[in-house]
Amino acid sequence: MGIFDEKRPTIFLNIDGVLHPFGALLLNDGTVRMRDGRHTLFQWAEPLVQIVGEYNAELVLRTSWTSQLPLYRVLSLMPSTLAHAVAGVTQPIAISRTDRTQCRSRYSVIREYVEWHALTKWVAIDDVDDGWPESEQEKLVLCEDGTGLSRLLTELELREKLQQLSR
């Protein structure tokens, strides 16, 4: 994982519903596959691969995957360009691996991370706007879990927000 560079933008990334449809399954043998055989893991990742390269962006994972799998395993499943861009991981929103009850909002764990690392250039992409206050909506790219980053308008919105950060 990298060290934060204040000149580089940071993208807080949820995986399910953004890089592939919601419905990835963690099997007892530790493998991960899509519940629906019509879809593949990270099938919508290519736009983000391009964006990370173009904007020299760092990624911070805000995903349930990091509370269910060791980080090295999550990174090994990701496209290598994205895995190499990961600079950190937020705290989980659930209490524990066995008790999946949500105790914190997605926004609150991102905000905590932003403050802890004194980030100024950041944006989040997620398929749920859980806990996002109106005053911070400009930091969120909200995508539909059925299309994620495959939807051109979502990709363009992320690019626009990153361009604004570079001004």
PDB file of C-alpha atoms in Angstrom:
ATOM      1  CA  MET A   1       0.000   0.000   0.000  1.00  0.00           C
ATOM      2  CA  GLY A   2       1.167   3.481  -0.779  1.00  0.00           C
ATOM      3  CA  ILE A   3       1.708   6.534   1.356  1.00  0.00           C
ATOM      4  CA  PHE A   4      -0.706   9.404   0.917  1.00  0.00           C
ATOM      5  CA  ASP A   5       0.451  12.222  -1.288  1.00  0.00           C
ATOM      6  CA  GLU A   6      -1.569  15.410  -0.791  1.00  0.00           C
ATOM      7  CA  LYS A   7      -1.137  16.249  -4.474  1.00  0.00           C
ATOM      8  CA  ARG A   8      -2.860  13.025  -5.549  1.00  0.00           C
ATOM      9  CA  PRO A   9      -6.636  12.637  -5.334  1.00  0.00           C
ATOM     10  CA  THR A  10      -8.044   9.864  -3.169  1.00  0.00           C
ATOM     11  CA  ILE A  11     -11.018   7.763  -4.243  1.00  0.00           C
ATOM     12  CA  PHE A  12     -12.925   5.905  -1.524  1.00  0.00           C
ATOM     13  CA  LEU A  13     -14.099   2.748  -3.241  1.00  0.00           C
ATOM     14  CA  ASN A  14     -16.897   0.337  -2.533  1.00  0.00           C
ATOM     15  CA  ILE A  15     -16.589  -2.854  -4.594  1.00  0.00           C
ATOM     16  CA  ASP A  16     -20.027  -4.520  -4.771  1.00  0.00           C
ATOM     17  CA  GLY A  17     -22.446  -2.513  -6.889  1.00  0.00           C
ATOM     18  CA  VAL A  18     -19.611  -0.361  -8.250  1.00  0.00           C
ATOM     19  CA  LEU A  19     -17.089  -2.688  -9.921  1.00  0.00           C
ATOM     20  CA  HIS A  20     -19.560  -5.537 -10.448  1.00  0.00           C
ATOM     21  CA  PRO A  21     -23.205  -6.174  -9.535  1.00  0.00           C
ATOM     22  CA  PHE A  22     -24.070  -6.721  -5.891  1.00  0.00           C
ATOM     23  CA  GLY A  23     -23.956 -10.414  -5.077  1.00  0.00           C
ATOM     24  CA  ALA A  24     -20.393 -11.640  -4.648  1.00  0.00           C
ATOM     25  CA  LEU A  25     -20.249 -14.739  -2.463  1.00  0.00           C
ATOM     26  CA  LEU A  26     -17.432 -15.734  -0.130  1.00  0.00           C
ATOM     27  CA  LEU A  27     -17.362 -19.525  -0.122  1.00  0.00           C
ATOM     28  CA  ASN A  28     -16.152 -21.734   2.739  1.00  0.00           C
ATOM     29  CA  ASP A  29     -12.953 -22.579   0.858  1.00  0.00           C
ATOM     30  CA  GLY A  30     -12.072 -18.864   0.693  1.00  0.00           C
ATOM     31  CA  THR A  31     -12.909 -18.370  -2.956  1.00  0.00           C
ATOM     32  CA  VAL A  32     -15.094 -15.514  -4.105  1.00  0.00           C
ATOM     33  CA  ARG A  33     -17.505 -15.758  -7.004  1.00  0.00           C
ATOM     34  CA  MET A  34     -20.600 -14.024  -8.264  1.00  0.00           C
ATOM     35  CA  ARG A  35     -23.920 -15.454  -7.102  1.00  0.00           C
ATOM     36  CA  ASP A  36     -25.312 -15.038 -10.595  1.00  0.00           C
ATOM     37  CA  GLY A  37     -23.290 -16.939 -13.208  1.00  0.00           C
ATOM     38  CA  ARG A  38     -24.062 -14.248 -15.795  1.00  0.00           C
ATOM     39  CA  HIS A  39     -21.680 -11.818 -14.102  1.00  0.00           C
ATOM     40  CA  THR A  40     -17.985 -11.841 -13.226  1.00  0.00           C
ATOM     41  CA  LEU A  41     -16.004 -10.231 -10.442  1.00  0.00           C
ATOM     42  CA  PHE A  42     -14.751  -6.753 -11.369  1.00  0.00           C
ATOM     43  CA  GLN A  43     -16.518  -6.787 -14.733  1.00  0.00           C
ATOM     44  CA  TRP A  44     -16.967  -2.990 -14.579  1.00  0.00           C
ATOM     45  CA  ALA A  45     -13.437  -2.184 -13.354  1.00  0.00           C
ATOM     46  CA  GLU A  46     -11.913  -0.969 -16.633  1.00  0.00           C
ATOM     47  CA  PRO A  47     -13.181   2.638 -16.397  1.00  0.00           C
ATOM     48  CA  LEU A  48     -11.662   2.917 -12.911  1.00  0.00           C
ATOM     49  CA  VAL A  49      -8.381   1.385 -14.109  1.00  0.00           C
ATOM     50  CA  GLN A  50      -8.196   4.142 -16.735  1.00  0.00           C
ATOM     51  CA  ILE A  51      -9.242   6.882 -14.296  1.00  0.00           C
ATOM     52  CA  VAL A  52      -6.682   5.853 -11.654  1.00  0.00           C
ATOM     53  CA  GLY A  53      -3.965   6.055 -14.303  1.00  0.00           C
ATOM     54  CA  GLU A  54      -5.107   9.334 -15.822  1.00  0.00           C
ATOM     55  CA  TYR A  55      -5.527  11.140 -12.497  1.00  0.00           C
ATOM     56  CA  ASN A  56      -2.732   9.336 -10.624  1.00  0.00           C
ATOM     57  CA  ALA A  57      -5.353   8.608  -7.964  1.00  0.00           C
ATOM     58  CA  GLU A  58      -4.975   6.625  -4.763  1.00  0.00           C
ATOM     59  CA  LEU A  59      -7.703   4.253  -3.610  1.00  0.00           C
ATOM     60  CA  VAL A  60      -9.003   3.687  -0.109  1.00  0.00           C
ATOM     61  CA  LEU A  61     -11.237   0.652   0.221  1.00  0.00           C
ATOM     62  CA  ARG A  62     -14.577   1.188   1.970  1.00  0.00           C
ATOM     63  CA  THR A  63     -16.072  -2.227   1.427  1.00  0.00           C
ATOM     64  CA  SER A  64     -17.434  -5.155   3.403  1.00  0.00           C
ATOM     65  CA  TRP A  65     -14.821  -7.303   1.675  1.00  0.00           C
ATOM     66  CA  THR A  66     -12.113  -6.020   4.025  1.00  0.00           C
ATOM     67  CA  SER A  67     -14.020  -7.225   7.085  1.00  0.00           C
ATOM     68  CA  GLN A  68     -14.563 -10.673   5.557  1.00  0.00           C
ATOM     69  CA  LEU A  69     -11.191 -11.312   3.904  1.00  0.00           C
ATOM     70  CA  PRO A  70      -7.589 -10.445   4.725  1.00  0.00           C
ATOM     71  CA  LEU A  71      -6.442  -7.377   2.816  1.00  0.00           C
ATOM     72  CA  TYR A  72      -3.845  -9.334   0.829  1.00  0.00           C
ATOM     73  CA  ARG A  73      -6.658 -11.603  -0.424  1.00  0.00           C
ATOM     74  CA  VAL A  74      -8.840  -8.652  -1.450  1.00  0.00           C
ATOM     75  CA  LEU A  75      -5.896  -7.124  -3.310  1.00  0.00           C
ATOM     76  CA  SER A  76      -5.120 -10.436  -5.030  1.00  0.00           C
ATOM     77  CA  LEU A  77      -8.653 -10.558  -6.436  1.00  0.00           C
ATOM     78  CA  MET A  78      -8.593  -6.992  -7.775  1.00  0.00           C
ATOM     79  CA  PRO A  79      -7.201  -5.960 -11.162  1.00  0.00           C
ATOM     80  CA  SER A  80      -3.486  -5.345 -10.515  1.00  0.00           C
ATOM     81  CA  THR A  81      -3.588  -1.652 -11.475  1.00  0.00           C
ATOM     82  CA  LEU A  82      -6.275  -1.037  -8.867  1.00  0.00           C
ATOM     83  CA  ALA A  83      -4.587  -3.206  -6.234  1.00  0.00           C
ATOM     84  CA  HIS A  84      -1.351  -1.221  -6.638  1.00  0.00           C
ATOM     85  CA  ALA A  85      -3.286   2.044  -6.204  1.00  0.00           C
ATOM     86  CA  VAL A  86      -4.730   1.009  -2.821  1.00  0.00           C
ATOM     87  CA  ALA A  87      -3.272   3.236  -0.119  1.00  0.00           C
ATOM     88  CA  GLY A  88      -5.569   2.327   2.758  1.00  0.00           C
ATOM     89  CA  VAL A  89      -8.747   0.832   4.165  1.00  0.00           C
ATOM     90  CA  THR A  90     -11.486   2.444   6.260  1.00  0.00           C
ATOM     91  CA  GLN A  91     -12.809   0.959   9.464  1.00  0.00           C
ATOM     92  CA  PRO A  92     -15.729  -1.455   8.957  1.00  0.00           C
ATOM     93  CA  ILE A  93     -19.336  -0.337   9.312  1.00  0.00           C
ATOM     94  CA  ALA A  94     -20.377  -3.621  10.976  1.00  0.00           C
ATOM     95  CA  ILE A  95     -19.572  -4.709  14.500  1.00  0.00           C
ATOM     96  CA  SER A  96     -17.904  -8.011  13.616  1.00  0.00           C
ATOM     97  CA  ARG A  97     -17.588 -10.678  10.947  1.00  0.00           C
ATOM     98  CA  THR A  98     -20.243 -12.802  12.625  1.00  0.00           C
ATOM     99  CA  ASP A  99     -22.630  -9.998  13.592  1.00  0.00           C
ATOM    100  CA  ARG A 100     -23.274  -8.128  10.342  1.00  0.00           C
ATOM    101  CA  THR A 101     -25.421  -5.512  12.099  1.00  0.00           C
ATOM    102  CA  GLN A 102     -24.430  -2.093  10.841  1.00  0.00           C
ATOM    103  CA  CYS A 103     -23.281   0.191  13.613  1.00  0.00           C
ATOM    104  CA  ARG A 104     -21.766   3.049  11.585  1.00  0.00           C
ATOM    105  CA  SER A 105     -22.671   4.758   8.335  1.00  0.00           C
ATOM    106  CA  ARG A 106     -20.531   4.513   5.231  1.00  0.00           C
ATOM    107  CA  TYR A 107     -20.073   8.260   5.331  1.00  0.00           C
ATOM    108  CA  SER A 108     -18.941   8.274   8.979  1.00  0.00           C
ATOM    109  CA  VAL A 109     -16.080   5.821   8.398  1.00  0.00           C
ATOM    110  CA  ILE A 110     -14.974   7.796   5.340  1.00  0.00           C
ATOM    111  CA  ARG A 111     -15.164  11.112   7.211  1.00  0.00           C
ATOM    112  CA  GLU A 112     -13.141   9.634  10.074  1.00  0.00           C
ATOM    113  CA  TYR A 113     -10.480   8.464   7.616  1.00  0.00           C
ATOM    114  CA  VAL A 114     -10.399  11.850   5.855  1.00  0.00           C
ATOM    115  CA  GLU A 115      -9.882  13.663   9.150  1.00  0.00           C
ATOM    116  CA  TRP A 116      -7.321  11.184  10.485  1.00  0.00           C
ATOM    117  CA  HIS A 117      -5.206  11.475   7.320  1.00  0.00           C
ATOM    118  CA  ALA A 118      -5.928  15.192   6.708  1.00  0.00           C
ATOM    119  CA  LEU A 119      -7.116  14.513   3.162  1.00  0.00           C
ATOM    120  CA  THR A 120      -8.276  17.496   1.139  1.00  0.00           C
ATOM    121  CA  LYS A 121      -8.647  15.999  -2.349  1.00  0.00           C
ATOM    122  CA  TRP A 122     -11.050  13.112  -2.116  1.00  0.00           C
ATOM    123  CA  VAL A 123     -14.218  11.658  -3.565  1.00  0.00           C
ATOM    124  CA  ALA A 124     -16.177   8.463  -2.879  1.00  0.00           C
ATOM    125  CA  ILE A 125     -17.926   6.108  -5.257  1.00  0.00           C
ATOM    126  CA  ASP A 126     -20.616   3.861  -3.833  1.00  0.00           C
ATOM    127  CA  ASP A 127     -24.003   2.391  -4.679  1.00  0.00           C
ATOM    128  CA  VAL A 128     -25.508   3.494  -1.333  1.00  0.00           C
ATOM    129  CA  ASP A 129     -25.577   7.033   0.080  1.00  0.00           C
ATOM    130  CA  ASP A 130     -25.821   5.837   3.681  1.00  0.00           C
ATOM    131  CA  GLY A 131     -25.273   8.713   6.100  1.00  0.00           C
ATOM    132  CA  TRP A 132     -24.133  11.304   3.539  1.00  0.00           C
ATOM    133  CA  PRO A 133     -25.154  14.794   4.657  1.00  0.00           C
ATOM    134  CA  GLU A 134     -26.456  17.219   2.071  1.00  0.00           C
ATOM    135  CA  SER A 135     -23.388  19.414   2.575  1.00  0.00           C
ATOM    136  CA  GLU A 136     -21.063  16.612   1.405  1.00  0.00           C
ATOM    137  CA  GLN A 137     -23.041  15.295  -1.576  1.00  0.00           C
ATOM    138  CA  GLU A 138     -20.540  16.854  -3.993  1.00  0.00           C
ATOM    139  CA  LYS A 139     -17.961  14.341  -2.683  1.00  0.00           C
ATOM    140  CA  LEU A 140     -20.121  11.311  -3.562  1.00  0.00           C
ATOM    141  CA  VAL A 141     -20.536   9.598  -6.915  1.00  0.00           C
ATOM    142  CA  LEU A 142     -23.644   7.505  -6.376  1.00  0.00           C
ATOM    143  CA  CYS A 143     -24.047   4.696  -8.857  1.00  0.00           C
ATOM    144  CA  GLU A 144     -26.774   2.153  -9.405  1.00  0.00           C
ATOM    145  CA  ASP A 145     -25.875  -1.313  -8.137  1.00  0.00           C
ATOM    146  CA  GLY A 146     -27.136  -2.859 -11.376  1.00  0.00           C
ATOM    147  CA  THR A 147     -24.816  -0.827 -13.595  1.00  0.00           C
ATOM    148  CA  GLY A 148     -22.042   0.537 -11.381  1.00  0.00           C
ATOM    149  CA  LEU A 149     -19.181   2.094 -13.311  1.00  0.00           C
ATOM    150  CA  SER A 150     -20.383   0.512 -16.552  1.00  0.00           C
ATOM    151  CA  ARG A 151     -22.842   3.401 -16.851  1.00  0.00           C
ATOM    152  CA  LEU A 152     -21.145   6.163 -18.831  1.00  0.00           C
ATOM    153  CA  LEU A 153     -22.828   8.965 -16.861  1.00  0.00           C
ATOM    154  CA  THR A 154     -21.392   7.555 -13.630  1.00  0.00           C
ATOM    155  CA  GLU A 155     -17.910   7.389 -15.110  1.00  0.00           C
ATOM    156  CA  LEU A 156     -18.223  10.954 -16.417  1.00  0.00           C
ATOM    157  CA  GLU A 157     -19.400  12.201 -13.018  1.00  0.00           C
ATOM    158  CA  LEU A 158     -16.365  10.632 -11.340  1.00  0.00           C
ATOM    159  CA  ARG A 159     -14.060  12.201 -13.928  1.00  0.00           C
ATOM    160  CA  GLU A 160     -15.687  15.617 -13.435  1.00  0.00           C
ATOM    161  CA  LYS A 161     -15.304  15.456  -9.655  1.00  0.00           C
ATOM    162  CA  LEU A 162     -11.640  14.469 -10.002  1.00  0.00           C
ATOM    163  CA  GLN A 163     -11.070  17.321 -12.457  1.00  0.00           C
ATOM    164  CA  GLN A 164     -12.544  19.756  -9.945  1.00  0.00           C
ATOM    165  CA  LEU A 165     -10.128  18.446  -7.315  1.00  0.00           C
ATOM    166  CA  SER A 166      -7.154  19.126  -9.582  1.00  0.00           C
ATOM    167  CA  ARG A 167      -8.019  22.807 -10.043  1.00  0.00           C
TER     168      ARG A 167
END
